[in-house]
Structure formats: structure tokens, C-alpha cells
Short mmCIF file of C-alpha atoms and ligand atoms in Angstrom, two decimals:
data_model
loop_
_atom_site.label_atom_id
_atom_site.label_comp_id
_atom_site.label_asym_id
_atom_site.label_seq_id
_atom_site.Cartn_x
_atom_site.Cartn_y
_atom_site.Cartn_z
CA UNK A 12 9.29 24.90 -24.07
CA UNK A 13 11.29 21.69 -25.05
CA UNK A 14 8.69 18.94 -25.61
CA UNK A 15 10.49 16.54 -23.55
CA UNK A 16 9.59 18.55 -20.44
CA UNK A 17 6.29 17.16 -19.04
CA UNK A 18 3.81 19.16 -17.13
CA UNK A 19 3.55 16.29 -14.17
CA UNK A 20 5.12 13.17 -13.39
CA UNK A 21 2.85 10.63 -11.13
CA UNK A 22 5.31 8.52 -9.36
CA UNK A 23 3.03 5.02 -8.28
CA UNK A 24 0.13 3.42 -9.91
CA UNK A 25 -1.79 2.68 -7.14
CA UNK A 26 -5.04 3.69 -6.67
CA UNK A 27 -4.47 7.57 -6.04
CA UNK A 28 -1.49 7.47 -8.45
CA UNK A 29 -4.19 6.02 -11.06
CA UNK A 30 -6.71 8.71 -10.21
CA UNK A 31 -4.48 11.62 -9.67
CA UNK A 32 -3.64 10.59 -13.57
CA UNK A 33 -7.17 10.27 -14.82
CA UNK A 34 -7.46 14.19 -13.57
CA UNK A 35 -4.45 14.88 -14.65
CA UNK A 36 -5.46 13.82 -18.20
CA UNK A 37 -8.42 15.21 -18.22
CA UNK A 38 -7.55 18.55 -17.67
CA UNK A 39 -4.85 17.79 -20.34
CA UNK A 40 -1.64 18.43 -18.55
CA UNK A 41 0.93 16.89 -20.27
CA UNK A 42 1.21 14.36 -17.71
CA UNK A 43 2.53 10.43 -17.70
CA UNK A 44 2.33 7.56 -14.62
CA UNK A 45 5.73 5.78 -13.64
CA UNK A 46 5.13 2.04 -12.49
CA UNK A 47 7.42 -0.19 -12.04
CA UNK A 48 5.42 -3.22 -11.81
CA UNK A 49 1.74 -3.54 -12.55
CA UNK A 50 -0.49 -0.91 -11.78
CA UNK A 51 -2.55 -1.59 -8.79
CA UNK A 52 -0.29 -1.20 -5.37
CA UNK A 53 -1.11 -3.61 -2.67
CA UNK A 54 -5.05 -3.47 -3.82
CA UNK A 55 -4.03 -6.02 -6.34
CA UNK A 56 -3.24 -8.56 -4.23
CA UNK A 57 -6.75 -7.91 -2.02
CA UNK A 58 -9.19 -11.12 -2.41
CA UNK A 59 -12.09 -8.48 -1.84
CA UNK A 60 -12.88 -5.10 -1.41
CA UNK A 61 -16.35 -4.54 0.24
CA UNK A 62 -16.14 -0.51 1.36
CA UNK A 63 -15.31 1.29 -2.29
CA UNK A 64 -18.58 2.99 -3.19
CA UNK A 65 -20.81 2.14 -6.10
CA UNK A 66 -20.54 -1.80 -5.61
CA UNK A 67 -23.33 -3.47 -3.91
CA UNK A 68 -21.87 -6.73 -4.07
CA UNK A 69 -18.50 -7.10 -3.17
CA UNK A 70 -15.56 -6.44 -5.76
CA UNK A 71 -12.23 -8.44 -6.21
CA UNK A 72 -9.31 -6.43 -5.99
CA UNK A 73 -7.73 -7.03 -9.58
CA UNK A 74 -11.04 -6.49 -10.89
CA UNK A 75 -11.64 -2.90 -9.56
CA UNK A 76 -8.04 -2.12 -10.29
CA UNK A 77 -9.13 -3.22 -14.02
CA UNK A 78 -11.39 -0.49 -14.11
CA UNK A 79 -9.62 1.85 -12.30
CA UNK A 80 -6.96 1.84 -15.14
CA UNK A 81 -9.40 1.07 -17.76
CA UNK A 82 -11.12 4.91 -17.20
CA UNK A 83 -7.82 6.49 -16.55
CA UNK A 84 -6.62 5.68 -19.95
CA UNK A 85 -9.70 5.98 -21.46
CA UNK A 86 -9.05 9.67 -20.38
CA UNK A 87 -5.99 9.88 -22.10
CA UNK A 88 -3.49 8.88 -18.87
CA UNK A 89 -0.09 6.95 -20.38
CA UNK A 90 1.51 4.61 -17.85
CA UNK A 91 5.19 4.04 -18.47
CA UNK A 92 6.53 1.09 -17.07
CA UNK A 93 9.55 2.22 -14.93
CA UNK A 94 10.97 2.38 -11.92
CA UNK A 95 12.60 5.57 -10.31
CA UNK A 96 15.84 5.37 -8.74
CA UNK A 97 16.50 9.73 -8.02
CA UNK A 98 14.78 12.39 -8.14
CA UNK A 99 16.57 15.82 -7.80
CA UNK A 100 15.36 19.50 -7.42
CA UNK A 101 16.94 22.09 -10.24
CA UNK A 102 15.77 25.59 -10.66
CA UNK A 103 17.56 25.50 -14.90
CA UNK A 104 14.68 25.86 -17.34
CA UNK A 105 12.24 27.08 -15.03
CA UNK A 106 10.95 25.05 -12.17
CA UNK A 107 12.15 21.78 -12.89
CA UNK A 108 12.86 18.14 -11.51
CA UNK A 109 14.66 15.35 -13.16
CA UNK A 110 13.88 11.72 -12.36
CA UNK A 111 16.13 8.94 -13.25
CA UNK A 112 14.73 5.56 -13.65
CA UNK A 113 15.59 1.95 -13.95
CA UNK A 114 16.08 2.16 -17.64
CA UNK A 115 18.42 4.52 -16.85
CA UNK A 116 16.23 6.89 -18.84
CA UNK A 117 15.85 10.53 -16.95
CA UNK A 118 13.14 12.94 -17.34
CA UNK A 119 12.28 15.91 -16.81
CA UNK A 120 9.20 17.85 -15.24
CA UNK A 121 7.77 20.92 -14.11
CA UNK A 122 5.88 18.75 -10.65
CA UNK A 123 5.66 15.61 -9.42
CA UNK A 124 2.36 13.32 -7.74
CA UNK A 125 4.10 11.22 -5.49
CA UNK A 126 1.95 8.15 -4.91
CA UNK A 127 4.13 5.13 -4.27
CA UNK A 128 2.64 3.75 -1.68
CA UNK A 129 3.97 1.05 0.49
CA UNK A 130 5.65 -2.07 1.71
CA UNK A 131 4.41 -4.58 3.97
CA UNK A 132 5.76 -4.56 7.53
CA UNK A 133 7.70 -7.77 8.41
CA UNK A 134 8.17 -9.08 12.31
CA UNK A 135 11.62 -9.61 12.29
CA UNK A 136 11.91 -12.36 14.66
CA UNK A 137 13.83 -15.51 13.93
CA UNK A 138 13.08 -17.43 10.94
CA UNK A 139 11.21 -14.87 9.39
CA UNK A 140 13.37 -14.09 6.33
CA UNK A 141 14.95 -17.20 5.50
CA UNK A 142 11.05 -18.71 5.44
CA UNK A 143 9.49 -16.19 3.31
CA UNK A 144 8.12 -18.13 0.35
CA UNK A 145 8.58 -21.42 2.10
CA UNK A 146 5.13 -20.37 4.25
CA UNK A 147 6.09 -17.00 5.50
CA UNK A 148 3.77 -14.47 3.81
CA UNK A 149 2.23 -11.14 3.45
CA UNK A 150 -0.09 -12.19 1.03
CA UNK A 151 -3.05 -14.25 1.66
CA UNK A 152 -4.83 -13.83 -2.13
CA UNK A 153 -1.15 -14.82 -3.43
CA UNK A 154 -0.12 -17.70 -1.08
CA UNK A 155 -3.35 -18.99 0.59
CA UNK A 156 -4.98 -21.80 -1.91
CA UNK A 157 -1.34 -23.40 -1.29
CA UNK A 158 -1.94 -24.29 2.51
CA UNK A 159 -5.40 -25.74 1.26
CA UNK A 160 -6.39 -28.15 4.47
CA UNK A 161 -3.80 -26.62 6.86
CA UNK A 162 -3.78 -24.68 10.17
CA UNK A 163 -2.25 -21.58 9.68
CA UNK A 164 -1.24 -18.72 11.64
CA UNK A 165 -2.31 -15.37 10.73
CA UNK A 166 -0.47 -12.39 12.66
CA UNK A 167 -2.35 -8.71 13.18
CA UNK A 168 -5.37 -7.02 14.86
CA UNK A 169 -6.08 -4.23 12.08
CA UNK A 170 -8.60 -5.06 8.99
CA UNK A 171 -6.03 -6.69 6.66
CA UNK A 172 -5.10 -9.96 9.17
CA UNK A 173 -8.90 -10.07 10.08
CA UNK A 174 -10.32 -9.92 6.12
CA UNK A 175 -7.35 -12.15 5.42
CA UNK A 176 -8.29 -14.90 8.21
CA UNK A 177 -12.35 -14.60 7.08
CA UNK A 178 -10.42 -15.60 3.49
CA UNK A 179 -7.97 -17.94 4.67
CA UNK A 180 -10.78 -20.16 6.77
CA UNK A 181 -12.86 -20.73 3.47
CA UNK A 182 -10.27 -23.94 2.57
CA UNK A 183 -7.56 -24.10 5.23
CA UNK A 184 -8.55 -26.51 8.21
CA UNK A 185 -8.17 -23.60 11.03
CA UNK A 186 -6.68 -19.91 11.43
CA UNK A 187 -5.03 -18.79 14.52
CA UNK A 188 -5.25 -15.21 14.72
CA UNK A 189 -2.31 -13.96 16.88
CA UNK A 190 -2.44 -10.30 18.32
CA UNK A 191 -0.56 -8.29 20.46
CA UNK A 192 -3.49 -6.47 22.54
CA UNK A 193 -6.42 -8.08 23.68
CA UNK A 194 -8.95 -6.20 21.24
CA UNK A 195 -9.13 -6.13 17.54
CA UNK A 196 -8.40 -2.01 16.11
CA UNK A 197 -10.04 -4.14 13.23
CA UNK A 198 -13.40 -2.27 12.04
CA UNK A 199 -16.36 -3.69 14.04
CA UNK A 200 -17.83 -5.63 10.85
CA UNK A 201 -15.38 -7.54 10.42
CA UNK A 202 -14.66 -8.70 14.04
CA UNK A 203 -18.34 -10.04 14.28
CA UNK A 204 -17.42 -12.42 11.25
CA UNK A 205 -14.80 -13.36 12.86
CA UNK A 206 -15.84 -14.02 16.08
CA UNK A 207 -18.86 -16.12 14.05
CA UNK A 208 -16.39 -17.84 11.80
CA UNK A 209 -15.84 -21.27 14.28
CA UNK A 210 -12.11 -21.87 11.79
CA UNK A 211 -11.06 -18.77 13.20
CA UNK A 212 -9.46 -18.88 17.13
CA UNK A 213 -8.07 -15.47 18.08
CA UNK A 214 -4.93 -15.62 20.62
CA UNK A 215 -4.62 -12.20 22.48
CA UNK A 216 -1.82 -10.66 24.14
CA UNK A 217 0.67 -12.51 22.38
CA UNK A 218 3.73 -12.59 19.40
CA UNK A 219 5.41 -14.41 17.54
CA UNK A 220 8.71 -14.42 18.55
CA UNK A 221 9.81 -17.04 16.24
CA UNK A 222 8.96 -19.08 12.94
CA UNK A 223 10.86 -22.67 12.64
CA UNK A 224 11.12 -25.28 10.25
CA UNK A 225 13.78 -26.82 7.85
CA UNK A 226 12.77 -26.52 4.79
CA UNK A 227 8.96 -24.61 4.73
CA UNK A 228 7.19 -23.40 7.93
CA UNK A 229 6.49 -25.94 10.56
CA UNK A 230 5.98 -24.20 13.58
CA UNK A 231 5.79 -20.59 15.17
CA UNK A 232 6.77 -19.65 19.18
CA UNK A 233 3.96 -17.81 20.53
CA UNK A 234 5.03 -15.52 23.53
CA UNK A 235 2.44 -14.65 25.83
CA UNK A 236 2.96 -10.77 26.55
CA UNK A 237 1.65 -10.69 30.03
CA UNK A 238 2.29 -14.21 31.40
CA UNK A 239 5.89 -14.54 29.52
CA UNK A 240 4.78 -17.98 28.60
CA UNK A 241 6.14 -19.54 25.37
CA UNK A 242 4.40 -22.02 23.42
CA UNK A 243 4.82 -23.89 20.23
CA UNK A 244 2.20 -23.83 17.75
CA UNK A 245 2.65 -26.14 14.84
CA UNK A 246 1.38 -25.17 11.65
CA UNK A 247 1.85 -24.97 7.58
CA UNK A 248 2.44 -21.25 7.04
CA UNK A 249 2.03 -17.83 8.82
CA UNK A 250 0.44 -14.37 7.12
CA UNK A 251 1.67 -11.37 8.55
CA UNK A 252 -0.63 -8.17 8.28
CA UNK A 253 0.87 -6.13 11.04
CA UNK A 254 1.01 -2.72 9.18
CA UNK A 255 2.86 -0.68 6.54
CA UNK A 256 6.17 0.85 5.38
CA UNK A 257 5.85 3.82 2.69
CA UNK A 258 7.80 3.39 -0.09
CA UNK A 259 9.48 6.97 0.56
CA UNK A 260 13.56 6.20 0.26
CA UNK A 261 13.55 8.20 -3.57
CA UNK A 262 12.05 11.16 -1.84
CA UNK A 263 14.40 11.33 1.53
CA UNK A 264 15.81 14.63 2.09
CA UNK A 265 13.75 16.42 -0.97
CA UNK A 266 10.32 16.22 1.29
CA UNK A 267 9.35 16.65 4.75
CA UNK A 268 8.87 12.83 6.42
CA UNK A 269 7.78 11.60 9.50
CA UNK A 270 10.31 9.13 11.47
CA UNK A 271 8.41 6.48 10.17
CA UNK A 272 8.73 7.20 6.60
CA UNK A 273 5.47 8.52 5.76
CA UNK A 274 5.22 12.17 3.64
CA UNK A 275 4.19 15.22 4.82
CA UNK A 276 1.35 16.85 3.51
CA UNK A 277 -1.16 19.96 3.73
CA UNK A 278 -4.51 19.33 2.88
CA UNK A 279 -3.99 20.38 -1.05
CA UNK A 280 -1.57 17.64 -0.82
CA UNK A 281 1.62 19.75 -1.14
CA UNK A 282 5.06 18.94 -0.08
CA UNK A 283 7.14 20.84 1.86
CA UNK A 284 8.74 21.61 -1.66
CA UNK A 285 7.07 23.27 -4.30
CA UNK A 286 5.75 21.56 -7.08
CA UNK A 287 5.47 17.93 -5.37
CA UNK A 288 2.29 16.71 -3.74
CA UNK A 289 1.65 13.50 -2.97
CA UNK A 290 -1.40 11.00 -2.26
CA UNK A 291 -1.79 7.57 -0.65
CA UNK A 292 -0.75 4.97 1.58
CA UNK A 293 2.82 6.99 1.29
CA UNK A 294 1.82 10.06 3.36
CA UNK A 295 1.09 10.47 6.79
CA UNK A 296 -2.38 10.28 7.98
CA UNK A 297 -5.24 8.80 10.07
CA UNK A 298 -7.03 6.82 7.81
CA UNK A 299 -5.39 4.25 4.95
CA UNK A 300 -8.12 3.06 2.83
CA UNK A 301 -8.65 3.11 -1.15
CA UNK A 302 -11.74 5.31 -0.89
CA UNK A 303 -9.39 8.04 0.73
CA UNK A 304 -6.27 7.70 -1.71
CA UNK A 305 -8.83 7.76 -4.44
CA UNK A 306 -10.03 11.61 -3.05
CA UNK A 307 -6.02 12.41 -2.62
CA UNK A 308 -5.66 11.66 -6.02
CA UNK A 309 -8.07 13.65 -7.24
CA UNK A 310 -7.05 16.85 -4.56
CA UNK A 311 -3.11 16.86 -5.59
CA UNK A 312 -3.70 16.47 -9.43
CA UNK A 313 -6.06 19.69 -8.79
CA UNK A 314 -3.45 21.40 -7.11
CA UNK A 315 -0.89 20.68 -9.44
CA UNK A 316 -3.02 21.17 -12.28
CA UNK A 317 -2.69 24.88 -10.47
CA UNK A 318 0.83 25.20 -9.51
CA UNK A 319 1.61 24.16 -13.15
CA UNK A 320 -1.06 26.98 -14.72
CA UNK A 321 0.96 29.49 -12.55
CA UNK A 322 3.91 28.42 -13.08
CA UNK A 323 3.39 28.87 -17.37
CA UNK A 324 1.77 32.33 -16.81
CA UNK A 325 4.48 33.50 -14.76
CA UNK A 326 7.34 32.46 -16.67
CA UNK A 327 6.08 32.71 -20.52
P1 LIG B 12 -3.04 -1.57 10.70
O1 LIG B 12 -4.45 -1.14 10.63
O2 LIG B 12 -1.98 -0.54 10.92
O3 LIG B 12 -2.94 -2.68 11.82
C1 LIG B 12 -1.73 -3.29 12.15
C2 LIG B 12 -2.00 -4.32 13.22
O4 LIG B 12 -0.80 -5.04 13.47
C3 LIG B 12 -2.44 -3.68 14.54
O5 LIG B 12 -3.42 -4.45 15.13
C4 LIG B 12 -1.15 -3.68 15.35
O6 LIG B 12 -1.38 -3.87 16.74
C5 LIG B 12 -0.43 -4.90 14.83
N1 LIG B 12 1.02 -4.75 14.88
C6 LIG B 12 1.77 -3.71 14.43
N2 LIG B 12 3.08 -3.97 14.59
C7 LIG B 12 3.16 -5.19 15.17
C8 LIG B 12 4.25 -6.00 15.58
N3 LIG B 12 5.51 -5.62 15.43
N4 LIG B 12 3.96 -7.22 16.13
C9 LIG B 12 2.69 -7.62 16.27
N5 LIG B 12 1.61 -6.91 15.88
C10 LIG B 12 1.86 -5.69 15.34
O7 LIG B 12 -2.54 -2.33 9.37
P2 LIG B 12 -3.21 -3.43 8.38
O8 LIG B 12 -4.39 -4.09 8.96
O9 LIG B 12 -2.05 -4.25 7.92
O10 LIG B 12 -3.69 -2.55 7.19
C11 LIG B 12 -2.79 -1.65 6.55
C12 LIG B 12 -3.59 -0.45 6.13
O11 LIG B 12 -4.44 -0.79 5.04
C13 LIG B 12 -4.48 0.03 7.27
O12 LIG B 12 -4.36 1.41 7.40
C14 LIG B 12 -5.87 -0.38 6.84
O13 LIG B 12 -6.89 0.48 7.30
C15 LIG B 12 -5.75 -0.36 5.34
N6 LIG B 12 -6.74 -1.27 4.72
C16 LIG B 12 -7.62 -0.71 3.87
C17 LIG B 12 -8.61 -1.48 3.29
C18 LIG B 12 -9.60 -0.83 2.34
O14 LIG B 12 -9.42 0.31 1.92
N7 LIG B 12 -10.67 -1.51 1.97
C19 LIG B 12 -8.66 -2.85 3.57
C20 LIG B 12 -7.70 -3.40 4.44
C21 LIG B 12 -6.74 -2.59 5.02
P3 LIG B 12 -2.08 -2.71 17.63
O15 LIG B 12 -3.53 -2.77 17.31
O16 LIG B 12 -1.74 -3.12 19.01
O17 LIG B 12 -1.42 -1.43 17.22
#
């Protein structure tokens, strides 16, 4: 076989991307991680993680992603720095697929981990896009300190807006937290500490329906859902932790996706085509956390690890 054929391609250096690749590696596939920016995924820009096993106090998110990477390439993982623009299906040379990156590189493989993750879901109301930056964020670890002394908005009911408000309310002056229903799907932890935390006002049954201000944020319209009542709120900036979008576009028509986006699996973590799994915030399932992507990981570089095996005894 032509050495330039790899044995798996890991598309996503996330947390299951990172682990998939430590097993990968370890069971010495001839293997390599594609990421196009730094490897982490969205657990990177997480102030603290508090539910990973094996840390009694709490961990920052950089710093287990440190380690995460650290032990994958201490098992032999390489992580290529690039981004993929196609992948496409070809049955020449066995079973094969060719990816096509950024660089404008392409190679070639005999499966594919894909473990890209996701995107942050914007609003889309008014004001929204031409503010992002100028106090309109999805990040509270990236943007926060900047709005030190401010009231701030924070939009969501799930455990992102709630961890991010408990964060936010250590230096801003106070953190309306607007949501849609009038409970928290938040776990119950962490709506205790915020029902504690006197910084933090929750506004239920409302949205935002639209963030103002010239130059930077100064004000959001808050829409009351059942009364139809609008009122303005002023404030510095608004954090918006309403949900996810998987990064699945590369994959569209190759793979079985829901309407939302999210990948198909099985519980090996197969595709609906042979010789692609995939692990992570990008598939379709009940429950998004890192301790689950991290057991993904681990499940579809196992399969693979088989497919591949088969694969070699069958055709040499
Ligand atoms: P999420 O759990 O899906 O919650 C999204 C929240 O935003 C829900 O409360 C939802 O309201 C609300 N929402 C959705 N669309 C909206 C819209 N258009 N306008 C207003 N509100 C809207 O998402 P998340 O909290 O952003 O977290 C993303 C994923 O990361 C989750 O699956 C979460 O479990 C995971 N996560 C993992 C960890 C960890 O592993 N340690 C930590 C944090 C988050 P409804 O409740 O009415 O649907």
C-alpha cells in the first residue's frame, strides 16, 4: 500500500476527536487529527469544568484540554493543523476517501472519525450581527472581564447561560438572565447557585427580540412571551448560550443527518457509510457533555480500529 494512504483520518480536535486519536495511536493505526484552529472545540473557551471525572476541585477548561492533548501525543497522536473543505467517497485503491483541505493539500484514507463539533447558535433578531464584538457574545471566558462593573444580559435556560451568569456575576455589577420558559432545563446544581447568587435576576417567559446601540451594545428589547409586553433593558453587553449548530456542512449528502444538522449514528458510532463514524457535539443525541464525547471517542476509534483490520485482511 502507498504510504501516503493513512489508516484513519480524525476530522476535529475536540475532546472526542482528541481521544478517538489517543486510541487510535495506541493501537497504532496509522492515524493523524485535522484541526483547523487549536485543539480544544468549544471546551476551550469554558471558565470551568466541574463534572469531568478524576478532578475534585474544579478544572479550567484550557487546562484540561492541556492534558487532554498532552496524553494523546504522548501516545503517538500527530495533529495537523488544517482545515477540510471536501470530503468525497471513491471505491479506487480499495476503500478509500480523499479529503481536501485549506492548504489545498488532499489526502487520502481508508476511514474517517468525524468529530467536528459545533457552532454556537445565534438569535437572529435585530442588531444581533452588526453588534457581535461590540458586546454581542457567545463567549463569556473570552469577552466577560471587558464588561467589568456592568449589567449585562445573559440569554438561555440550559447549563452554559446559567455556569456563564454564576461567572459573569463574580465582577460585572448584575446579570439578567433572560429565558424563554419559566423553568431552567439547566441541571439542578447549578440553578440553586443561581437562585443564591443575589447579582443574578432571572426574567422568565421572555426574548430578546432586539439588541440596540450605535456603536457597542446599549440596550436589548425584552418581549414578554405571554403578556406581549416589550421593555427596554439597558445594559453593556449580552451572552447568548441558547444551544448548538454541528459543524456538519463537509459531510452533507455523504452521511445520514438530522434536519438540524446533527450526524447519525449507531451505537459503534458508524455512519450510514462505511468506514466513517463519528463522535461529539456533531452527532445526534440526548446528552452533550465532555464526559460523553470523551466515551464516543474512545467507541468509534475501536470500531474503526476494526473496520480498518478487516478491511487489510480482506483485500491483501
Ligand atoms: P441547551 O442545553 O441546548 O440549552 C439551550 C437553552 O437555550 C434552552 O434553555 C432553550 O430553551 C434556550 N433556547 C434555545 N433556542 C432559543 C431561542 N431561539 N431563543 C431563546 N432561547 C432559546 O444548550 P447550552 O446550555 O447552550 O449548552 C450546549 C450543550 O453543551 C448542551 O447540550 C449542554 O448540556 C452542553 N454543556 C456541557 C457541559 C459539560 O460537559 N460540562 C457544560 C455546559 C454545557 P428551552 O429550555 O425552552 O428549550
Amino acid at each position: 500500500m502507498s504510504e501516503d494512504i493513512f489508516d484513519l483520518i480524525i476530522i476535529g480536535g475536540g475532546p472526542a476527536g482528541l481521544t478517538a486519536g489517543m486510541y487510535a495511536s495506541r493501537a497504532r493505526l496509522n492515524c493523524v487529527l485535522f484541526e483547523k484552529m487549536m485543539p480544544g472545540g468549544q471546551v476551550l473557551f469554558t471558565d470551568v469544568i466541574e463534572n469531568f471525572p478524576g478532578f475534585s476541585k474544579p478544572i479550567k477548561g484550557p487546562d484540561l484540554i492541556k492534558e487532554i492533548v498532552e496524553q494523546a501525543k504522548r501516545s503517538g497522536l500527530k495533529i495537523v493543523n488544517e482545515g477540510t473543505l471536501k470530503i468525497s467517497h471513491t471505491s479506487q485503491n480499495g476503500h478509500n476517501f480523499i479529503i481536501e483541505c485549506d492548504s489545498k493539500k488532499r489526502y487520502k484514507t481508508l476511514s474517517l472519525i468525524i468529530a467536528a463539533g459545533a457552532v454556537w447558535k445565534k438569535l437572529g433578531v435585530q442588531g444581533e450581527e452588526n453588534l457581535i464584538g461590540k458586546g454581542v457574545s457567545y463567549c463569556a471566558t473570552c469577552d466577560g472581564p471587558f464588561f467589568k462593573g456592568r449589567d449585562v444580559i445573559v440569554v438561555g435556560g440550559g447549563d452554559r447561560a446559567l455556569e456563564e451568569s454564576l461567572f459573569l456575576s463574580k465582577f460585572t455589577n448584575s446579570v439578567k438572565l433572560v429565558h424563554r420558559r419559566d423553568q431552567f432545563r439547566a441541571v439542578k446544581e447549578l440553578q440553586e447557585r443561581v437562585f443564591e447568587n443575589e447579582k443574578i435576576t432571572p426574567i422568565y417567559d421572555s426574548v430578546i427580540t432586539e439588541v440596540g446601540g450605535r456603536n457597542s451594545v446599549e440596550f436589548v428589547k425584552v418581549t414578554n412571551t405571554k403578556t406581549k409586553k416589550v421593555e427596554i433593558v439597558s445594559c453593556g453587553a449580552i451572552f447568548i448560550f441558547i444551544g448548538i449548530d454541528p459543524n456538519s456542512a463537509t459531510v452533507k449528502g455523504l452521511v445520514n443527518i438530522d434536519e438540524k444538522g446533527f450526524v447519525i449514528v449507531d451505537k459503534e458510532m458508524k455512519t450510514s457509510q462505511e468506514g466513517i463514524y463519528a463522535c461529539g457535539d456533531i452527532i445526534k443525541k440526548d446528552l452533550y457533555q465532555i464526559v460523553t464525547a470523551v466515551g464516543e471517542g474512545a467507541t468509534a476509534a475501536f470500531n474503526a480500529q476494526r473496520y480498518i483490520e478487516g478491511l487489510k485482511n480482506k483485500v491483501f
